[in-house]
Structure formats: structure tokens, C-alpha cells
Coordinates of C-alpha atoms and ligand atoms in Angstrom, one line a residue:
Chain F
M292 CA -33.4 20.5 0.6
I293 CA -30.4 19.5 2.7
Y294 CA -30.0 20.6 6.3
D295 CA -26.8 21.7 7.9
L296 CA -27.5 21.5 11.2
R297 CA -23.8 21.2 12.5
S298 CA -23.1 24.9 13.1
Q299 CA -26.1 24.8 15.6
F300 CA -24.2 22.4 17.9
P301 CA -21.5 24.3 19.5
I302 CA -19.7 21.1 20.8
L303 CA -19.4 19.6 17.1
Q304 CA -16.7 22.5 16.5
R305 CA -14.5 21.1 18.9
H306 CA -11.1 18.9 18.2
V307 CA -10.2 16.0 20.6
H308 CA -6.9 14.2 20.9
G309 CA -4.9 17.5 19.6
D310 CA -5.8 18.3 16.2
K311 CA -8.4 15.9 15.3
P312 CA -11.9 17.4 14.5
L313 CA -14.7 15.3 16.3
V314 CA -16.8 13.2 14.4
Y315 CA -19.7 12.3 16.8
L316 CA -21.5 8.8 16.4
D317 CA -22.4 7.8 19.6
N318 CA -25.6 9.3 19.3
A319 CA -27.4 6.3 20.5
A320 CA -25.8 6.8 24.0
T321 CA -26.2 10.5 23.9
T322 CA -26.9 13.0 21.3
Q323 CA -25.3 16.5 21.4
K324 CA -27.4 19.7 22.3
P325 CA -28.3 22.5 20.0
K326 CA -27.8 26.1 21.1
A327 CA -31.2 26.4 21.5
V328 CA -31.4 23.8 24.5
L329 CA -28.3 25.7 25.9
D330 CA -29.8 29.1 25.7
A331 CA -33.2 27.7 27.1
I332 CA -31.5 26.5 30.4
A333 CA -29.1 29.5 30.9
D334 CA -32.3 32.0 30.1
F335 CA -34.1 30.2 32.8
Y336 CA -31.6 30.6 35.3
V337 CA -30.8 34.2 34.1
T338 CA -34.4 35.7 34.3
S339 CA -36.9 32.9 35.8
N340 CA -35.4 30.9 38.3
A341 CA -37.5 29.8 41.1
N342 CA -39.2 26.7 42.3
A343 CA -42.2 25.6 40.4
H344 CA -45.9 25.0 42.0
R345 CA -44.7 26.4 45.4
G346 CA -44.6 30.1 45.4
G347 CA -46.8 33.0 44.8
H348 CA -44.6 35.4 43.6
A349 CA -43.7 36.4 40.1
L350 CA -40.8 34.5 39.2
G351 CA -42.3 31.4 41.0
A352 CA -45.3 31.9 38.4
E353 CA -43.0 32.2 35.6
A354 CA -41.2 28.9 36.4
T355 CA -44.2 27.1 36.6
A356 CA -45.6 28.2 33.8
L357 CA -42.2 27.4 31.9
Y358 CA -42.3 23.8 33.3
E359 CA -45.8 23.2 32.8
S360 CA -45.4 24.7 28.9
A361 CA -42.8 22.1 28.6
R362 CA -45.2 19.2 29.6
G363 CA -47.6 20.8 26.8
T364 CA -44.9 20.6 24.1
I365 CA -44.0 17.1 25.1
G366 CA -47.8 16.3 25.0
R367 CA -48.0 17.5 21.6
F368 CA -44.7 15.8 20.8
L369 CA -46.6 12.6 21.7
N370 CA -50.0 13.3 20.5
A371 CA -51.2 13.1 24.1
A372 CA -52.7 15.5 26.7
P373 CA -50.4 17.2 29.0
E374 CA -52.2 15.5 32.2
S375 CA -50.6 12.3 30.9
V376 CA -47.0 13.5 30.7
V377 CA -45.0 12.7 33.7
F378 CA -41.5 13.9 34.2
T379 CA -38.9 11.7 35.7
H380 CA -35.1 11.8 36.1
G381 CA -34.7 9.6 32.7
A382 CA -36.1 6.5 30.9
T383 CA -34.6 4.3 33.5
E384 CA -36.6 6.2 36.3
A385 CA -39.7 6.0 34.2
L386 CA -39.6 2.0 34.3
N387 CA -38.5 1.9 37.7
L388 CA -41.5 4.2 38.4
L389 CA -43.8 1.7 36.5
A390 CA -42.6 -1.3 38.0
T391 CA -42.6 -0.1 41.8
S392 CA -46.2 1.4 41.1
I393 CA -47.5 -1.5 39.4
E394 CA -46.5 -3.5 42.3
R395 CA -48.0 -1.2 44.6
T396 CA -51.0 -1.2 42.5
Y397 CA -51.6 -4.8 41.7
G398 CA -49.4 -6.6 44.5
A399 CA -50.4 -10.1 45.4
S400 CA -52.7 -10.6 42.5
L401 CA -49.5 -10.6 40.4
R402 CA -48.4 -14.0 41.6
G403 CA -47.9 -16.7 38.8
K404 CA -48.7 -14.2 36.2
S405 CA -46.2 -13.1 33.5
I406 CA -44.3 -10.1 32.8
V407 CA -43.0 -10.1 29.1
I408 CA -40.2 -8.7 27.7
S409 CA -38.1 -9.4 24.6
E410 CA -34.2 -10.7 24.3
M411 CA -33.3 -7.2 22.8
E412 CA -34.2 -5.0 25.6
H413 CA -31.8 -2.5 27.5
H414 CA -31.0 -3.4 30.9
A415 CA -33.3 -0.8 32.0
N416 CA -36.2 -2.6 30.7
I417 CA -34.9 -5.9 32.3
V418 CA -33.7 -5.5 35.6
P419 CA -36.8 -3.6 37.2
W420 CA -39.0 -6.4 36.1
Q421 CA -37.0 -8.5 37.4
V422 CA -37.1 -7.0 40.8
L423 CA -40.9 -6.8 40.4
C424 CA -40.7 -10.5 39.9
E425 CA -39.0 -11.3 42.6
R426 CA -41.1 -9.2 45.0
T427 CA -44.5 -10.4 44.0
G428 CA -43.8 -14.0 42.4
A429 CA -44.5 -12.9 38.9
L430 CA -42.8 -14.6 36.0
L431 CA -40.4 -12.9 33.7
K432 CA -41.3 -14.3 30.2
V433 CA -38.9 -13.5 27.3
I434 CA -39.9 -12.9 23.4
R435 CA -37.4 -14.5 21.3
I436 CA -35.5 -12.8 18.5
C437 CA -35.0 -14.1 15.0
D438 CA -31.7 -14.2 13.6
D439 CA -32.5 -11.1 11.3
G440 CA -32.5 -9.1 14.6
S441 CA -36.6 -8.9 14.5
L442 CA -39.0 -10.1 17.2
D443 CA -40.8 -13.6 16.9
M444 CA -43.9 -12.3 16.7
Q445 CA -45.6 -15.5 17.0
H446 CA -44.0 -16.2 20.2
A447 CA -44.9 -12.8 21.5
Q448 CA -48.5 -13.4 20.7
E449 CA -48.5 -16.9 22.4
L450 CA -46.8 -15.1 25.7
I451 CA -49.2 -12.3 25.8
A452 CA -52.1 -14.6 25.3
H453 CA -51.3 -16.5 28.4
N454 CA -51.8 -15.1 32.0
C455 CA -49.8 -11.9 31.0
A456 CA -50.2 -8.9 33.4
V457 CA -47.5 -6.5 31.6
V458 CA -45.5 -6.5 28.4
S459 CA -42.7 -3.9 28.2
I460 CA -41.1 -3.7 24.8
A461 CA -38.5 -1.6 23.2
H462 CA -40.0 0.5 20.1
M463 CA -36.2 0.2 18.7
S464 CA -33.4 -1.8 19.5
N465 CA -30.5 0.3 21.0
V466 CA -28.0 -2.2 19.7
L467 CA -29.4 -3.5 16.2
G468 CA -31.5 -0.6 15.4
T469 CA -34.6 -2.7 14.6
I470 CA -37.9 -1.2 14.7
N471 CA -40.6 -3.2 16.6
D472 CA -44.2 -3.7 15.7
V473 CA -45.7 -2.4 19.1
E474 CA -48.8 -1.4 17.7
T475 CA -49.5 -5.2 17.0
I476 CA -48.3 -6.1 20.5
C477 CA -50.3 -3.3 22.3
T478 CA -53.3 -4.7 20.6
W479 CA -52.7 -8.2 21.6
A480 CA -52.2 -6.8 25.2
R481 CA -55.5 -5.0 25.0
E482 CA -57.2 -8.1 23.8
H483 CA -55.8 -10.2 26.6
G484 CA -56.1 -7.7 29.4
A485 CA -52.5 -7.0 29.8
H486 CA -50.9 -3.6 30.5
S487 CA -48.4 -2.5 27.5
I488 CA -45.3 -0.5 27.9
V489 CA -43.5 0.9 25.3
D490 CA -39.4 2.0 25.6
G491 CA -39.2 4.7 23.0
C492 CA -35.5 5.8 24.0
Q493 CA -34.3 5.1 20.8
F494 CA -37.0 5.7 18.4
V495 CA -38.6 9.1 19.4
V496 CA -35.1 10.9 18.1
H497 CA -35.8 9.4 14.6
N498 CA -39.5 9.5 14.0
Q499 CA -42.9 10.8 14.7
V500 CA -44.7 9.3 17.7
S501 CA -48.3 9.0 18.2
V502 CA -49.2 7.1 21.6
D503 CA -52.8 7.0 20.4
N504 CA -51.8 5.2 17.4
I505 CA -49.6 2.8 19.0
G506 CA -52.3 2.1 21.7
C507 CA -50.0 1.6 24.5
D508 CA -50.6 2.2 28.4
A509 CA -47.2 3.8 29.0
Y510 CA -44.7 5.3 26.8
V511 CA -41.1 6.3 28.1
F512 CA -38.0 8.1 26.6
G513 CA -35.3 10.0 28.0
G514 CA -34.1 13.8 27.3
H515 CA -30.8 13.1 26.6
K516 CA -31.3 10.8 23.5
V517 CA -33.5 13.6 21.9
Y518 CA -31.1 16.9 21.9
G519 CA -32.4 17.5 25.5
P520 CA -30.3 17.7 28.7
F521 CA -29.5 14.9 31.3
G522 CA -31.5 14.0 34.1
I523 CA -35.0 14.4 32.5
G524 CA -37.2 11.8 31.2
V525 CA -40.7 11.2 30.2
L526 CA -43.3 8.9 31.3
Y527 CA -46.5 9.1 29.3
G528 CA -49.3 7.1 30.9
R529 CA -53.0 6.6 29.7
P530 CA -55.1 8.7 31.6
E531 CA -57.2 6.3 32.8
W532 CA -54.3 3.8 34.0
L533 CA -52.6 6.8 35.7
T534 CA -55.4 7.7 38.0
V535 CA -55.3 4.0 39.1
L536 CA -51.8 3.4 39.6
E537 CA -50.4 3.9 43.4
P538 CA -47.7 6.8 43.8
Y539 CA -43.8 5.9 43.3
Q540 CA -42.4 8.3 45.8
A541 CA -43.9 10.3 48.6
G542 CA -43.3 13.8 49.3
G543 CA -44.0 17.3 48.5
A544 CA -45.9 18.4 45.5
M545 CA -47.5 15.0 44.9
I546 CA -50.1 15.2 47.6
D547 CA -53.5 16.7 48.0
N548 CA -53.8 17.4 51.8
V549 CA -51.6 16.1 54.5
T550 CA -52.4 15.2 57.8
F551 CA -50.6 12.9 60.1
E552 CA -53.7 10.7 60.3
K553 CA -54.3 10.4 56.5
T554 CA -52.9 11.9 53.1
T555 CA -54.4 12.1 50.1
Y556 CA -52.6 12.2 46.7
A557 CA -52.8 14.9 44.0
E558 CA -54.1 13.8 40.8
P559 CA -51.7 12.7 38.0
P560 CA -49.4 13.7 36.7
L561 CA -48.2 15.5 40.0
R562 CA -49.1 12.3 42.0
F563 CA -45.9 10.9 40.5
E564 CA -43.5 13.9 40.5
A565 CA -42.8 14.0 44.3
G566 CA -40.1 16.7 45.5
T567 CA -39.0 19.7 43.4
P568 CA -38.4 18.1 39.9
N569 CA -35.7 18.9 37.5
I570 CA -37.3 22.3 36.1
E571 CA -34.3 23.6 33.8
G572 CA -34.1 19.7 32.5
A573 CA -38.0 20.0 31.6
I574 CA -37.5 23.5 30.1
G575 CA -34.3 22.1 28.1
L576 CA -36.2 18.9 27.2
G577 CA -39.1 21.4 25.9
A578 CA -36.9 23.3 24.0
A579 CA -35.2 20.3 22.5
I580 CA -38.6 19.1 21.2
N581 CA -39.3 22.6 19.8
W582 CA -36.3 22.8 18.0
L583 CA -36.9 19.1 16.7
S584 CA -40.4 20.5 15.4
S585 CA -38.9 23.3 13.5
I586 CA -37.0 21.1 11.4
D587 CA -38.9 19.0 8.8
R588 CA -38.4 15.5 10.2
K589 CA -38.9 13.4 6.9
T590 CA -36.1 15.5 5.6
V591 CA -33.8 14.9 8.7
A592 CA -34.9 11.2 8.6
D593 CA -33.9 10.7 5.0
Q594 CA -30.5 12.5 5.3
E595 CA -29.9 10.1 8.4
T596 CA -30.9 6.9 6.2
S597 CA -28.5 8.0 3.4
V598 CA -25.4 8.8 5.9
T599 CA -26.4 5.2 7.5
E600 CA -26.5 3.6 4.1
A601 CA -23.3 5.0 3.1
M602 CA -21.4 3.6 6.4
I603 CA -23.2 0.5 5.8
D604 CA -22.0 0.3 2.0
G605 CA -18.6 1.1 3.0
L606 CA -18.1 -1.4 5.8
L607 CA -19.3 -4.2 3.4
Q608 CA -16.6 -3.6 1.1
H609 CA -14.6 -5.2 4.1
D610 CA -15.1 -8.9 3.8
R611 CA -14.6 -9.6 7.3
V612 CA -17.2 -7.1 8.7
R613 CA -20.5 -8.5 9.6
V614 CA -23.5 -6.2 10.1
I615 CA -25.5 -7.7 13.3
G616 CA -29.1 -8.4 12.3
G617 CA -28.6 -8.1 8.7
D618 CA -27.4 -5.6 5.9
Y619 CA -30.2 -3.4 5.3
A620 CA -30.6 0.3 6.5
R621 CA -30.5 0.1 10.4
N622 CA -32.5 3.1 11.4
G623 CA -29.3 5.1 12.1
I624 CA -28.0 2.4 14.4
I625 CA -25.3 0.1 13.0
S626 CA -23.8 -2.6 15.0
I627 CA -20.9 -4.6 13.5
V628 CA -18.5 -7.3 14.5
V629 CA -15.0 -7.6 12.2
D630 CA -13.7 -11.2 11.9
G631 CA -10.4 -11.4 14.0
I632 CA -10.5 -8.1 15.5
H633 CA -11.8 -7.1 18.7
A634 CA -14.2 -4.3 18.7
N635 CA -12.4 -2.2 21.7
D636 CA -9.4 -2.3 19.5
L637 CA -11.3 -0.6 16.7
G638 CA -12.8 1.5 18.8
T639 CA -9.6 3.1 20.6
L640 CA -7.8 3.5 17.4
M641 CA -11.2 5.3 15.8
D642 CA -11.1 7.4 18.8
E643 CA -7.4 8.4 18.1
Q644 CA -8.7 9.5 14.8
G645 CA -11.4 11.9 16.2
V646 CA -14.2 9.3 15.7
A647 CA -16.4 8.7 18.6
V648 CA -18.3 5.3 18.4
R649 CA -19.1 3.0 21.1
T650 CA -18.0 -0.5 22.0
G651 CA -19.0 -3.2 24.3
H652 CA -22.3 -4.9 25.1
H653 CA -24.5 -1.4 25.0
C654 CA -26.3 -2.5 28.4
A655 CA -27.8 -5.3 26.4
M656 CA -25.9 -8.5 27.8
P657 CA -28.8 -11.0 27.2
L658 CA -28.8 -9.9 23.8
M659 CA -25.1 -10.1 23.2
R660 CA -25.5 -13.9 24.9
R661 CA -28.4 -14.6 22.4
L662 CA -26.4 -13.3 19.4
G663 CA -23.1 -15.5 20.7
L664 CA -21.1 -11.9 20.9
Q665 CA -18.9 -10.4 23.4
G666 CA -19.8 -7.1 22.2
T667 CA -20.2 -5.0 19.1
L668 CA -18.9 -1.7 17.8
R669 CA -21.8 0.6 17.1
A670 CA -22.0 3.8 15.1
S671 CA -25.1 5.7 15.5
V672 CA -26.1 8.8 13.6
A673 CA -28.0 11.8 14.4
A674 CA -29.6 14.7 12.6
Y675 CA -26.4 16.7 12.5
N676 CA -24.1 13.8 10.9
S677 CA -23.2 14.6 7.1
I678 CA -21.9 12.2 4.1
D679 CA -18.6 13.8 5.2
D680 CA -19.0 12.2 8.7
A681 CA -19.4 8.9 6.9
H682 CA -16.4 9.1 4.9
R683 CA -14.2 10.0 8.0
F684 CA -15.9 7.2 9.9
L685 CA -15.0 4.8 6.9
D686 CA -11.4 6.1 6.4
A687 CA -10.7 5.9 10.4
F688 CA -12.2 2.4 10.3
S689 CA -10.0 1.2 7.3
R690 CA -7.0 2.7 8.7
S691 CA -7.7 1.2 12.2
C692 CA -8.3 -2.3 10.6
R693 CA -4.8 -2.0 8.8
M694 CA -3.1 -1.6 12.0
L695 CA -4.7 -4.4 14.0
G696 CA -3.6 -6.7 10.8
Chain Q
M120 CA 17.1 -3.2 36.9
T121 CA 14.6 -2.3 39.2
I122 CA 11.0 -1.9 38.6
I123 CA 11.0 1.8 38.7
E124 CA 13.9 1.9 36.0
T125 CA 12.2 -0.6 33.9
I126 CA 9.4 1.7 33.9
E127 CA 11.1 4.6 33.0
Q128 CA 12.9 2.9 30.2
L129 CA 9.4 1.9 28.9
A130 CA 8.4 5.4 29.3
A131 CA 11.0 6.7 27.4
K132 CA 10.6 4.3 24.5
L133 CA 7.1 5.2 24.3
A134 CA 7.9 9.1 24.6
G135 CA 10.2 8.6 21.6
L136 CA 7.0 7.7 19.4
P137 CA 5.2 10.8 19.4
D138 CA 2.7 9.6 16.4
W139 CA -0.2 7.8 18.0
E140 CA 0.1 5.4 14.8
D141 CA 3.7 4.4 15.8
R142 CA 2.6 4.6 19.5
Y143 CA 0.0 2.1 19.1
T144 CA 1.8 -0.1 16.5
E145 CA 4.6 -0.7 18.8
I146 CA 2.0 -1.5 21.4
I147 CA 0.3 -4.2 19.2
A148 CA 3.7 -5.7 18.3
M149 CA 4.5 -5.9 21.8
G150 CA 1.4 -7.7 22.5
K151 CA 1.9 -10.1 19.5
G152 CA 5.4 -10.8 21.0
L153 CA 3.9 -12.2 24.3
P154 CA 4.2 -16.0 24.7
L155 CA 1.4 -18.5 24.2
Y156 CA -1.1 -18.6 27.0
P157 CA -1.7 -21.9 28.4
E158 CA -5.1 -22.9 27.5
E159 CA -5.4 -24.8 30.8
F160 CA -5.4 -21.6 32.6
R161 CA -7.9 -19.7 30.3
S162 CA -10.6 -20.0 32.9
D163 CA -12.7 -17.8 35.0
Q164 CA -10.4 -18.4 38.1
F165 CA -7.8 -16.5 36.3
K166 CA -9.8 -13.6 34.5
V167 CA -8.9 -9.9 35.8
K168 CA -12.0 -8.5 36.8
G169 CA -12.6 -4.9 35.7
C170 CA -11.3 -5.0 32.3
Q171 CA -13.3 -4.1 29.5
S172 CA -11.8 -6.8 27.5
Q173 CA -11.0 -10.2 28.5
V174 CA -7.7 -10.4 30.4
W175 CA -6.2 -13.7 31.8
L176 CA -3.3 -13.5 34.4
H177 CA -1.9 -16.9 35.8
P178 CA 1.1 -16.6 38.3
R179 CA 3.8 -19.2 38.7
N180 CA 6.3 -19.1 41.7
E181 CA 9.4 -20.4 40.4
A182 CA 12.3 -20.5 43.3
G183 CA 11.2 -17.4 45.1
V184 CA 10.5 -15.5 41.7
L185 CA 7.1 -14.6 40.4
H186 CA 6.4 -15.4 36.7
F187 CA 3.1 -14.8 34.9
D188 CA 1.2 -16.2 31.9
A189 CA -0.8 -13.7 30.3
D190 CA -3.5 -13.1 27.5
S191 CA -6.0 -10.9 26.5
D192 CA -8.3 -11.2 23.5
A193 CA -8.0 -7.5 22.4
L194 CA -4.8 -6.7 20.7
I195 CA -4.1 -3.4 22.7
V196 CA -5.1 -4.6 25.8
K197 CA -2.5 -7.6 25.0
G198 CA 0.0 -4.9 24.2
L199 CA -0.5 -3.2 27.6
V200 CA -0.5 -6.6 29.3
A201 CA 2.8 -7.3 27.7
L202 CA 4.4 -4.0 28.9
L203 CA 3.3 -5.2 32.5
M204 CA 4.9 -8.5 31.9
N205 CA 8.1 -6.3 31.2
V206 CA 7.8 -4.7 34.3
Y207 CA 6.8 -7.0 36.8
S208 CA 7.2 -10.9 35.6
G209 CA 10.6 -12.2 37.0
R210 CA 10.6 -10.4 40.3
T211 CA 10.3 -11.5 43.8
P212 CA 7.1 -11.0 45.4
A213 CA 8.7 -8.9 48.0
E214 CA 10.0 -6.5 45.2
I215 CA 6.4 -6.1 43.5
V216 CA 4.7 -5.7 47.0
A217 CA 7.2 -2.9 47.5
S218 CA 6.8 -1.0 44.2
N219 CA 4.6 1.7 43.4
D220 CA 1.6 1.1 41.6
D221 CA 0.9 4.1 39.3
I222 CA 2.6 2.4 36.3
A223 CA 0.1 3.9 34.1
K224 CA 0.7 7.2 35.0
E225 CA 4.4 6.4 35.0
L226 CA 3.7 5.5 31.3
S227 CA 2.1 8.6 30.7
L228 CA -0.2 6.1 28.7
E229 CA -3.2 7.5 30.4
Q230 CA -3.6 10.2 28.0
H231 CA -3.2 7.9 25.1
L232 CA -6.2 5.8 26.4
S233 CA -9.6 5.9 26.9
P234 CA -10.4 5.9 30.6
N235 CA -12.0 2.5 30.7
R236 CA -8.6 0.9 29.1
A237 CA -6.8 3.1 31.9
N238 CA -8.9 1.3 34.3
G239 CA -8.1 -2.0 33.1
L240 CA -4.7 -1.7 33.3
A241 CA -5.3 -0.4 37.1
S242 CA -7.0 -3.8 37.5
M243 CA -4.3 -5.7 36.0
I244 CA -1.6 -4.2 38.5
K245 CA -3.8 -4.5 41.0
Q246 CA -4.3 -8.4 40.3
I247 CA -0.2 -8.9 39.7
R248 CA 0.3 -7.1 43.2
L249 CA -2.4 -9.1 45.0
Y250 CA -0.6 -12.3 43.7
A251 CA 2.5 -11.2 44.9
L252 CA 1.1 -10.2 48.3
A253 CA -0.4 -13.8 48.6
Y254 CA 3.1 -15.4 47.7
S255 CA 5.1 -13.0 49.9
L256 CA 3.0 -14.0 52.8
L257 CA 3.4 -17.9 52.2
K258 CA 6.0 -19.5 54.3
P259 CA 9.0 -20.7 51.9
Ligands
LIG135 C1 -33.6 1.2 24.6 C2 -32.9 2.3 25.7 N1 -34.0 2.0 26.7 C3 -33.5 2.6 28.0 C4 -32.3 3.2 28.2 C5 -32.1 3.8 29.4 O1 -31.6 5.3 29.5 P1 -31.2 5.9 30.7 O2 -30.0 5.7 31.2 O3 -31.1 7.4 30.1 O4 -32.2 6.1 31.7 C6 -31.5 3.3 27.1 C7 -30.2 4.1 27.1 O5 -29.2 3.6 27.0 C8 -31.8 2.7 25.8 O6 -31.2 2.9 24.7

């Protein structure tokens, strides 16, 4: 069976730079949205718009039910209870929430302890921890990567074993496509009394996730990289941990009882959702997850792999091309450098031919420094990309290389 | 020729190349024609901030006329740098300070450039004008 999902994504019908049909291969930055998601958002405003968890009227009840039903959908997607799903504005906010709440909960006891991340993290999983370290006197420790783009697991084990308070690791690298053995990392964290956080931004769009199997204390991802809308993200928190963590922001909805003397907080997840939430975003994300669950994920993953492999095979025909992290299939993400050609030049010329790729450091400057690179050209594949897209990508690539000499 | 006349001439030249491939081939060729950048000035001090790729710009004041050494590690940007050199190198600081700074628009290049690149162009022009301003304030 081959899925032709393209027709479900209205934007993929459009042309750019005049008459060039769009080949969208910047999916690791954000995916396009299927009609099911666009309709769910429009339907909400057309039929049920009201604030959630507020009014006692019909629309209020509908909006609340839709919002909470999205939470349930995401819980099932992660194999977790709905109470463990907190809506945030994005993956970045989810990580900031964790860093802030951890600081408020554990405060001074973090002094001298370590926060462990890795060399391949996105800035969103680096900077919040640096801030936490500056404020508490905790120490940021960084797991090295090997030349093949994998984590140095021995180094990981050493760092987690020594006075580690929190380990926060990408499930899958947004630059290299490497999938990390987070199950083992979370096991080590548990053994040494550290909290484990997994950044699932790039992983969830390609693979099934079970937070139970991973054994993490928290798992985060953003909606817009899984066919959902912008401005919505998910923080899964192990229920026992969420009840211990101090709130992040304060305001309406996160309270139990407010007096000027003493306010008590609501139970999680609402404790972490101060203010009116992004209701359309949650509903849109719920629709995206339902859409994703309606297609056979194994079939889609296989399709993505064959498109990725066709692209890598074609790229390796050029002897100046180096696939960063090794030549094997890269889980839908391919980062390359071309000898003597600047990635930005390639990106510009490929864009002129309708092929959207990303060039630069991909919000992972420390990784670029580790690899000794200024930046890469990254192509990333999603469910709607076809072998035809792979061929158009390769044609545009070859033509651009010829022009750049 | 004045700055504006030079800009108009370059715009006409690019407009005469309706195909994107020809236009970029021309820009790339202009970049390749830039004189070699003196290695002693390839330092952070002469790097232009706000460009996606690395751009270096080194000013020389020769008898009241500004000349620039310039370079980029990306070919297309280097071509744009060459374009700017055509416009601004060999002018007096006062002339540059008095000129309008929307060359990117004048060249109607923006529609052929990704926004970030256009930003890079704006950063380069800003840097050229800052050097010109600084030199125009120096007592002769
Ligand atoms: C691995 C990873 N973590 C975190 C983020 C941050 O996501 P957002 O900017 O949507 O909050 C991204 C997005 O680029 C990512 O790829």
C-alpha cells in the first residue's frame, strides 16, 4: 500500500517563485497542516467558540469538552493518562516550565548538582538549563557525541551517575536525525535518583511513543511539527512528579481557592495552565493526532524511509557531498555539506526551483561547533513527501551545484 | 556617475535577465570578479553583523575617497557584495552619507532573495554607511 496524502494538504497545491510547484522538505522546522486540522480549528470558531473551564453556558461546556477531549487524545497518543498532559505554547515553553518549576521546587538544594544535556541539543533544551544553573549554582554537564552522530553512552552513564539532578535529552536530533537510546538514559536516571526529561519534538512525528516504555519523568513536543497548529505544545509529566512541582505561571485557572492571605493551587494539569489556554491550538493538535492515528504509521514511516534513502543515494552520487553523522538512513532528516560550496548558496538556488530546504545552524550552534561546521543544508521528510519529491530535490540540487561551480 | 545612476544601471542590467538562472549566474560571476580580500583583515573586527553567511568589509580612506575590501564565504552573497562595491567603493564619505539606503529595493533584488539574504544586504549597506559617517566626521 502507498499513501497519497498530498491531496489532503491544501498548501502543497501551490506554486512559488512564479510557476514552480512547491516541494516542501523543511518538515523538521514545521510540517504543513492537513485539511482535517484546518477544519477542526474553523469548526471550533464557527460552532463552539467560548472560553474553556469558565462559563456555565452551553458553548462554554462545549469548548471545555473539546479542549479536554484533545487532552485525552494526546494522552492516548503518548500512552499516558489525560491528567499527565499539560498544554503549553510550545516545546520551548514546556522546557522553560520544567526548568522554572524545578528551580522553584528544589531551589538551593540544586547547588553543586549537575544538569545533564548533550552536545546535539536544540537551543531550547540548552538555554533554559543554563539559566537554571546560573540561578541555583547547579552545573551544566554535556554528554559528548561520537563522530557517527550518536551519543557517547559511556560518557552519559558517567555523568548521570555522579550527582546528577536532571537529565534532559533529545529523543531525536533535529540536525542529524539520530535517535537516542532514551530508555537506557531514563533507567540510569532512575537508578541514580535524577529526573529525566525527553525532548520529543522530532521523534513523535515519525514514530509511536509510549512514555511508560521510555520511563521518563517528562516528555515534551510542539504541535506544529506533528501536523498541528503553531502556539500549542505538550508537556507530559509523570503524575507523581507533577503533584510535587511548584507552578510555573500564576493567574486564573491554575488555582483552587484565592484569598489575599493565601491561595491554594489546582491539581495538575490545570496547575500548570495559568490563564486562558490556546483552545483552538489544543483542538487543532487533537485533530492532527487523530489524523495521524487514522493512517497506518508503519506504512508512512516506511514511505518516509524510502524517500529519505532515495535522496541520500542520489546525493552520494556527488563525490563532494558529505552526509553529516554518516550515510545511513537518517529517520527523515538529512544534513549535508558540500565541499567548496556554501549551504546558503545551495538553499537559495534550490528555493528558486521550488524546493524548500533549510540551511544554517538549525538552532544547534554547539553541535555545529563540535562538528567543525558553520552550518549544513538540511532536508527533512514528512508523510506527504513522495519519491517524486526526492527526484525534484535531487534535480534542483544538481542544477544548483553546477551553477555554483 | 552618481550613486543613484550606478544603482539604476545595475538594476537595468539585472532586469535584462528575466530568467532566475541567468540573474544568479551574473551575480555569482560578479562575486568571482571581486579582488582578493587581504587576509590580515579577515577578523571579527571587520565582520558584518546580521548576515546569514560570513561577510567581511574593510574600509580604506585614500585621499578623501573611500575604498572597500570585501568578501564573503558564500558565492551569492559575495556577488551582492561586489554589486555594492560597484555602487559605493570609490566615493567620498559625504556622498555615501547623503545617499538613500534602499539599494536592495532599487535593484528590485528583494523579490529574488530570501528575506534573510535581503537582511544581509541591508546590514552591509548599514555598515558601509557607518564607515562613511565615521570618516566624514574625521577632521581632514
Ligand atoms: C529537537 C527540538 N527541540 C526543541 C525545539 C523547539 O521547538 P519550538 O521552537 O517549536 O518551541 C525544536 C524545534 O526546532 C526541536 O527541533
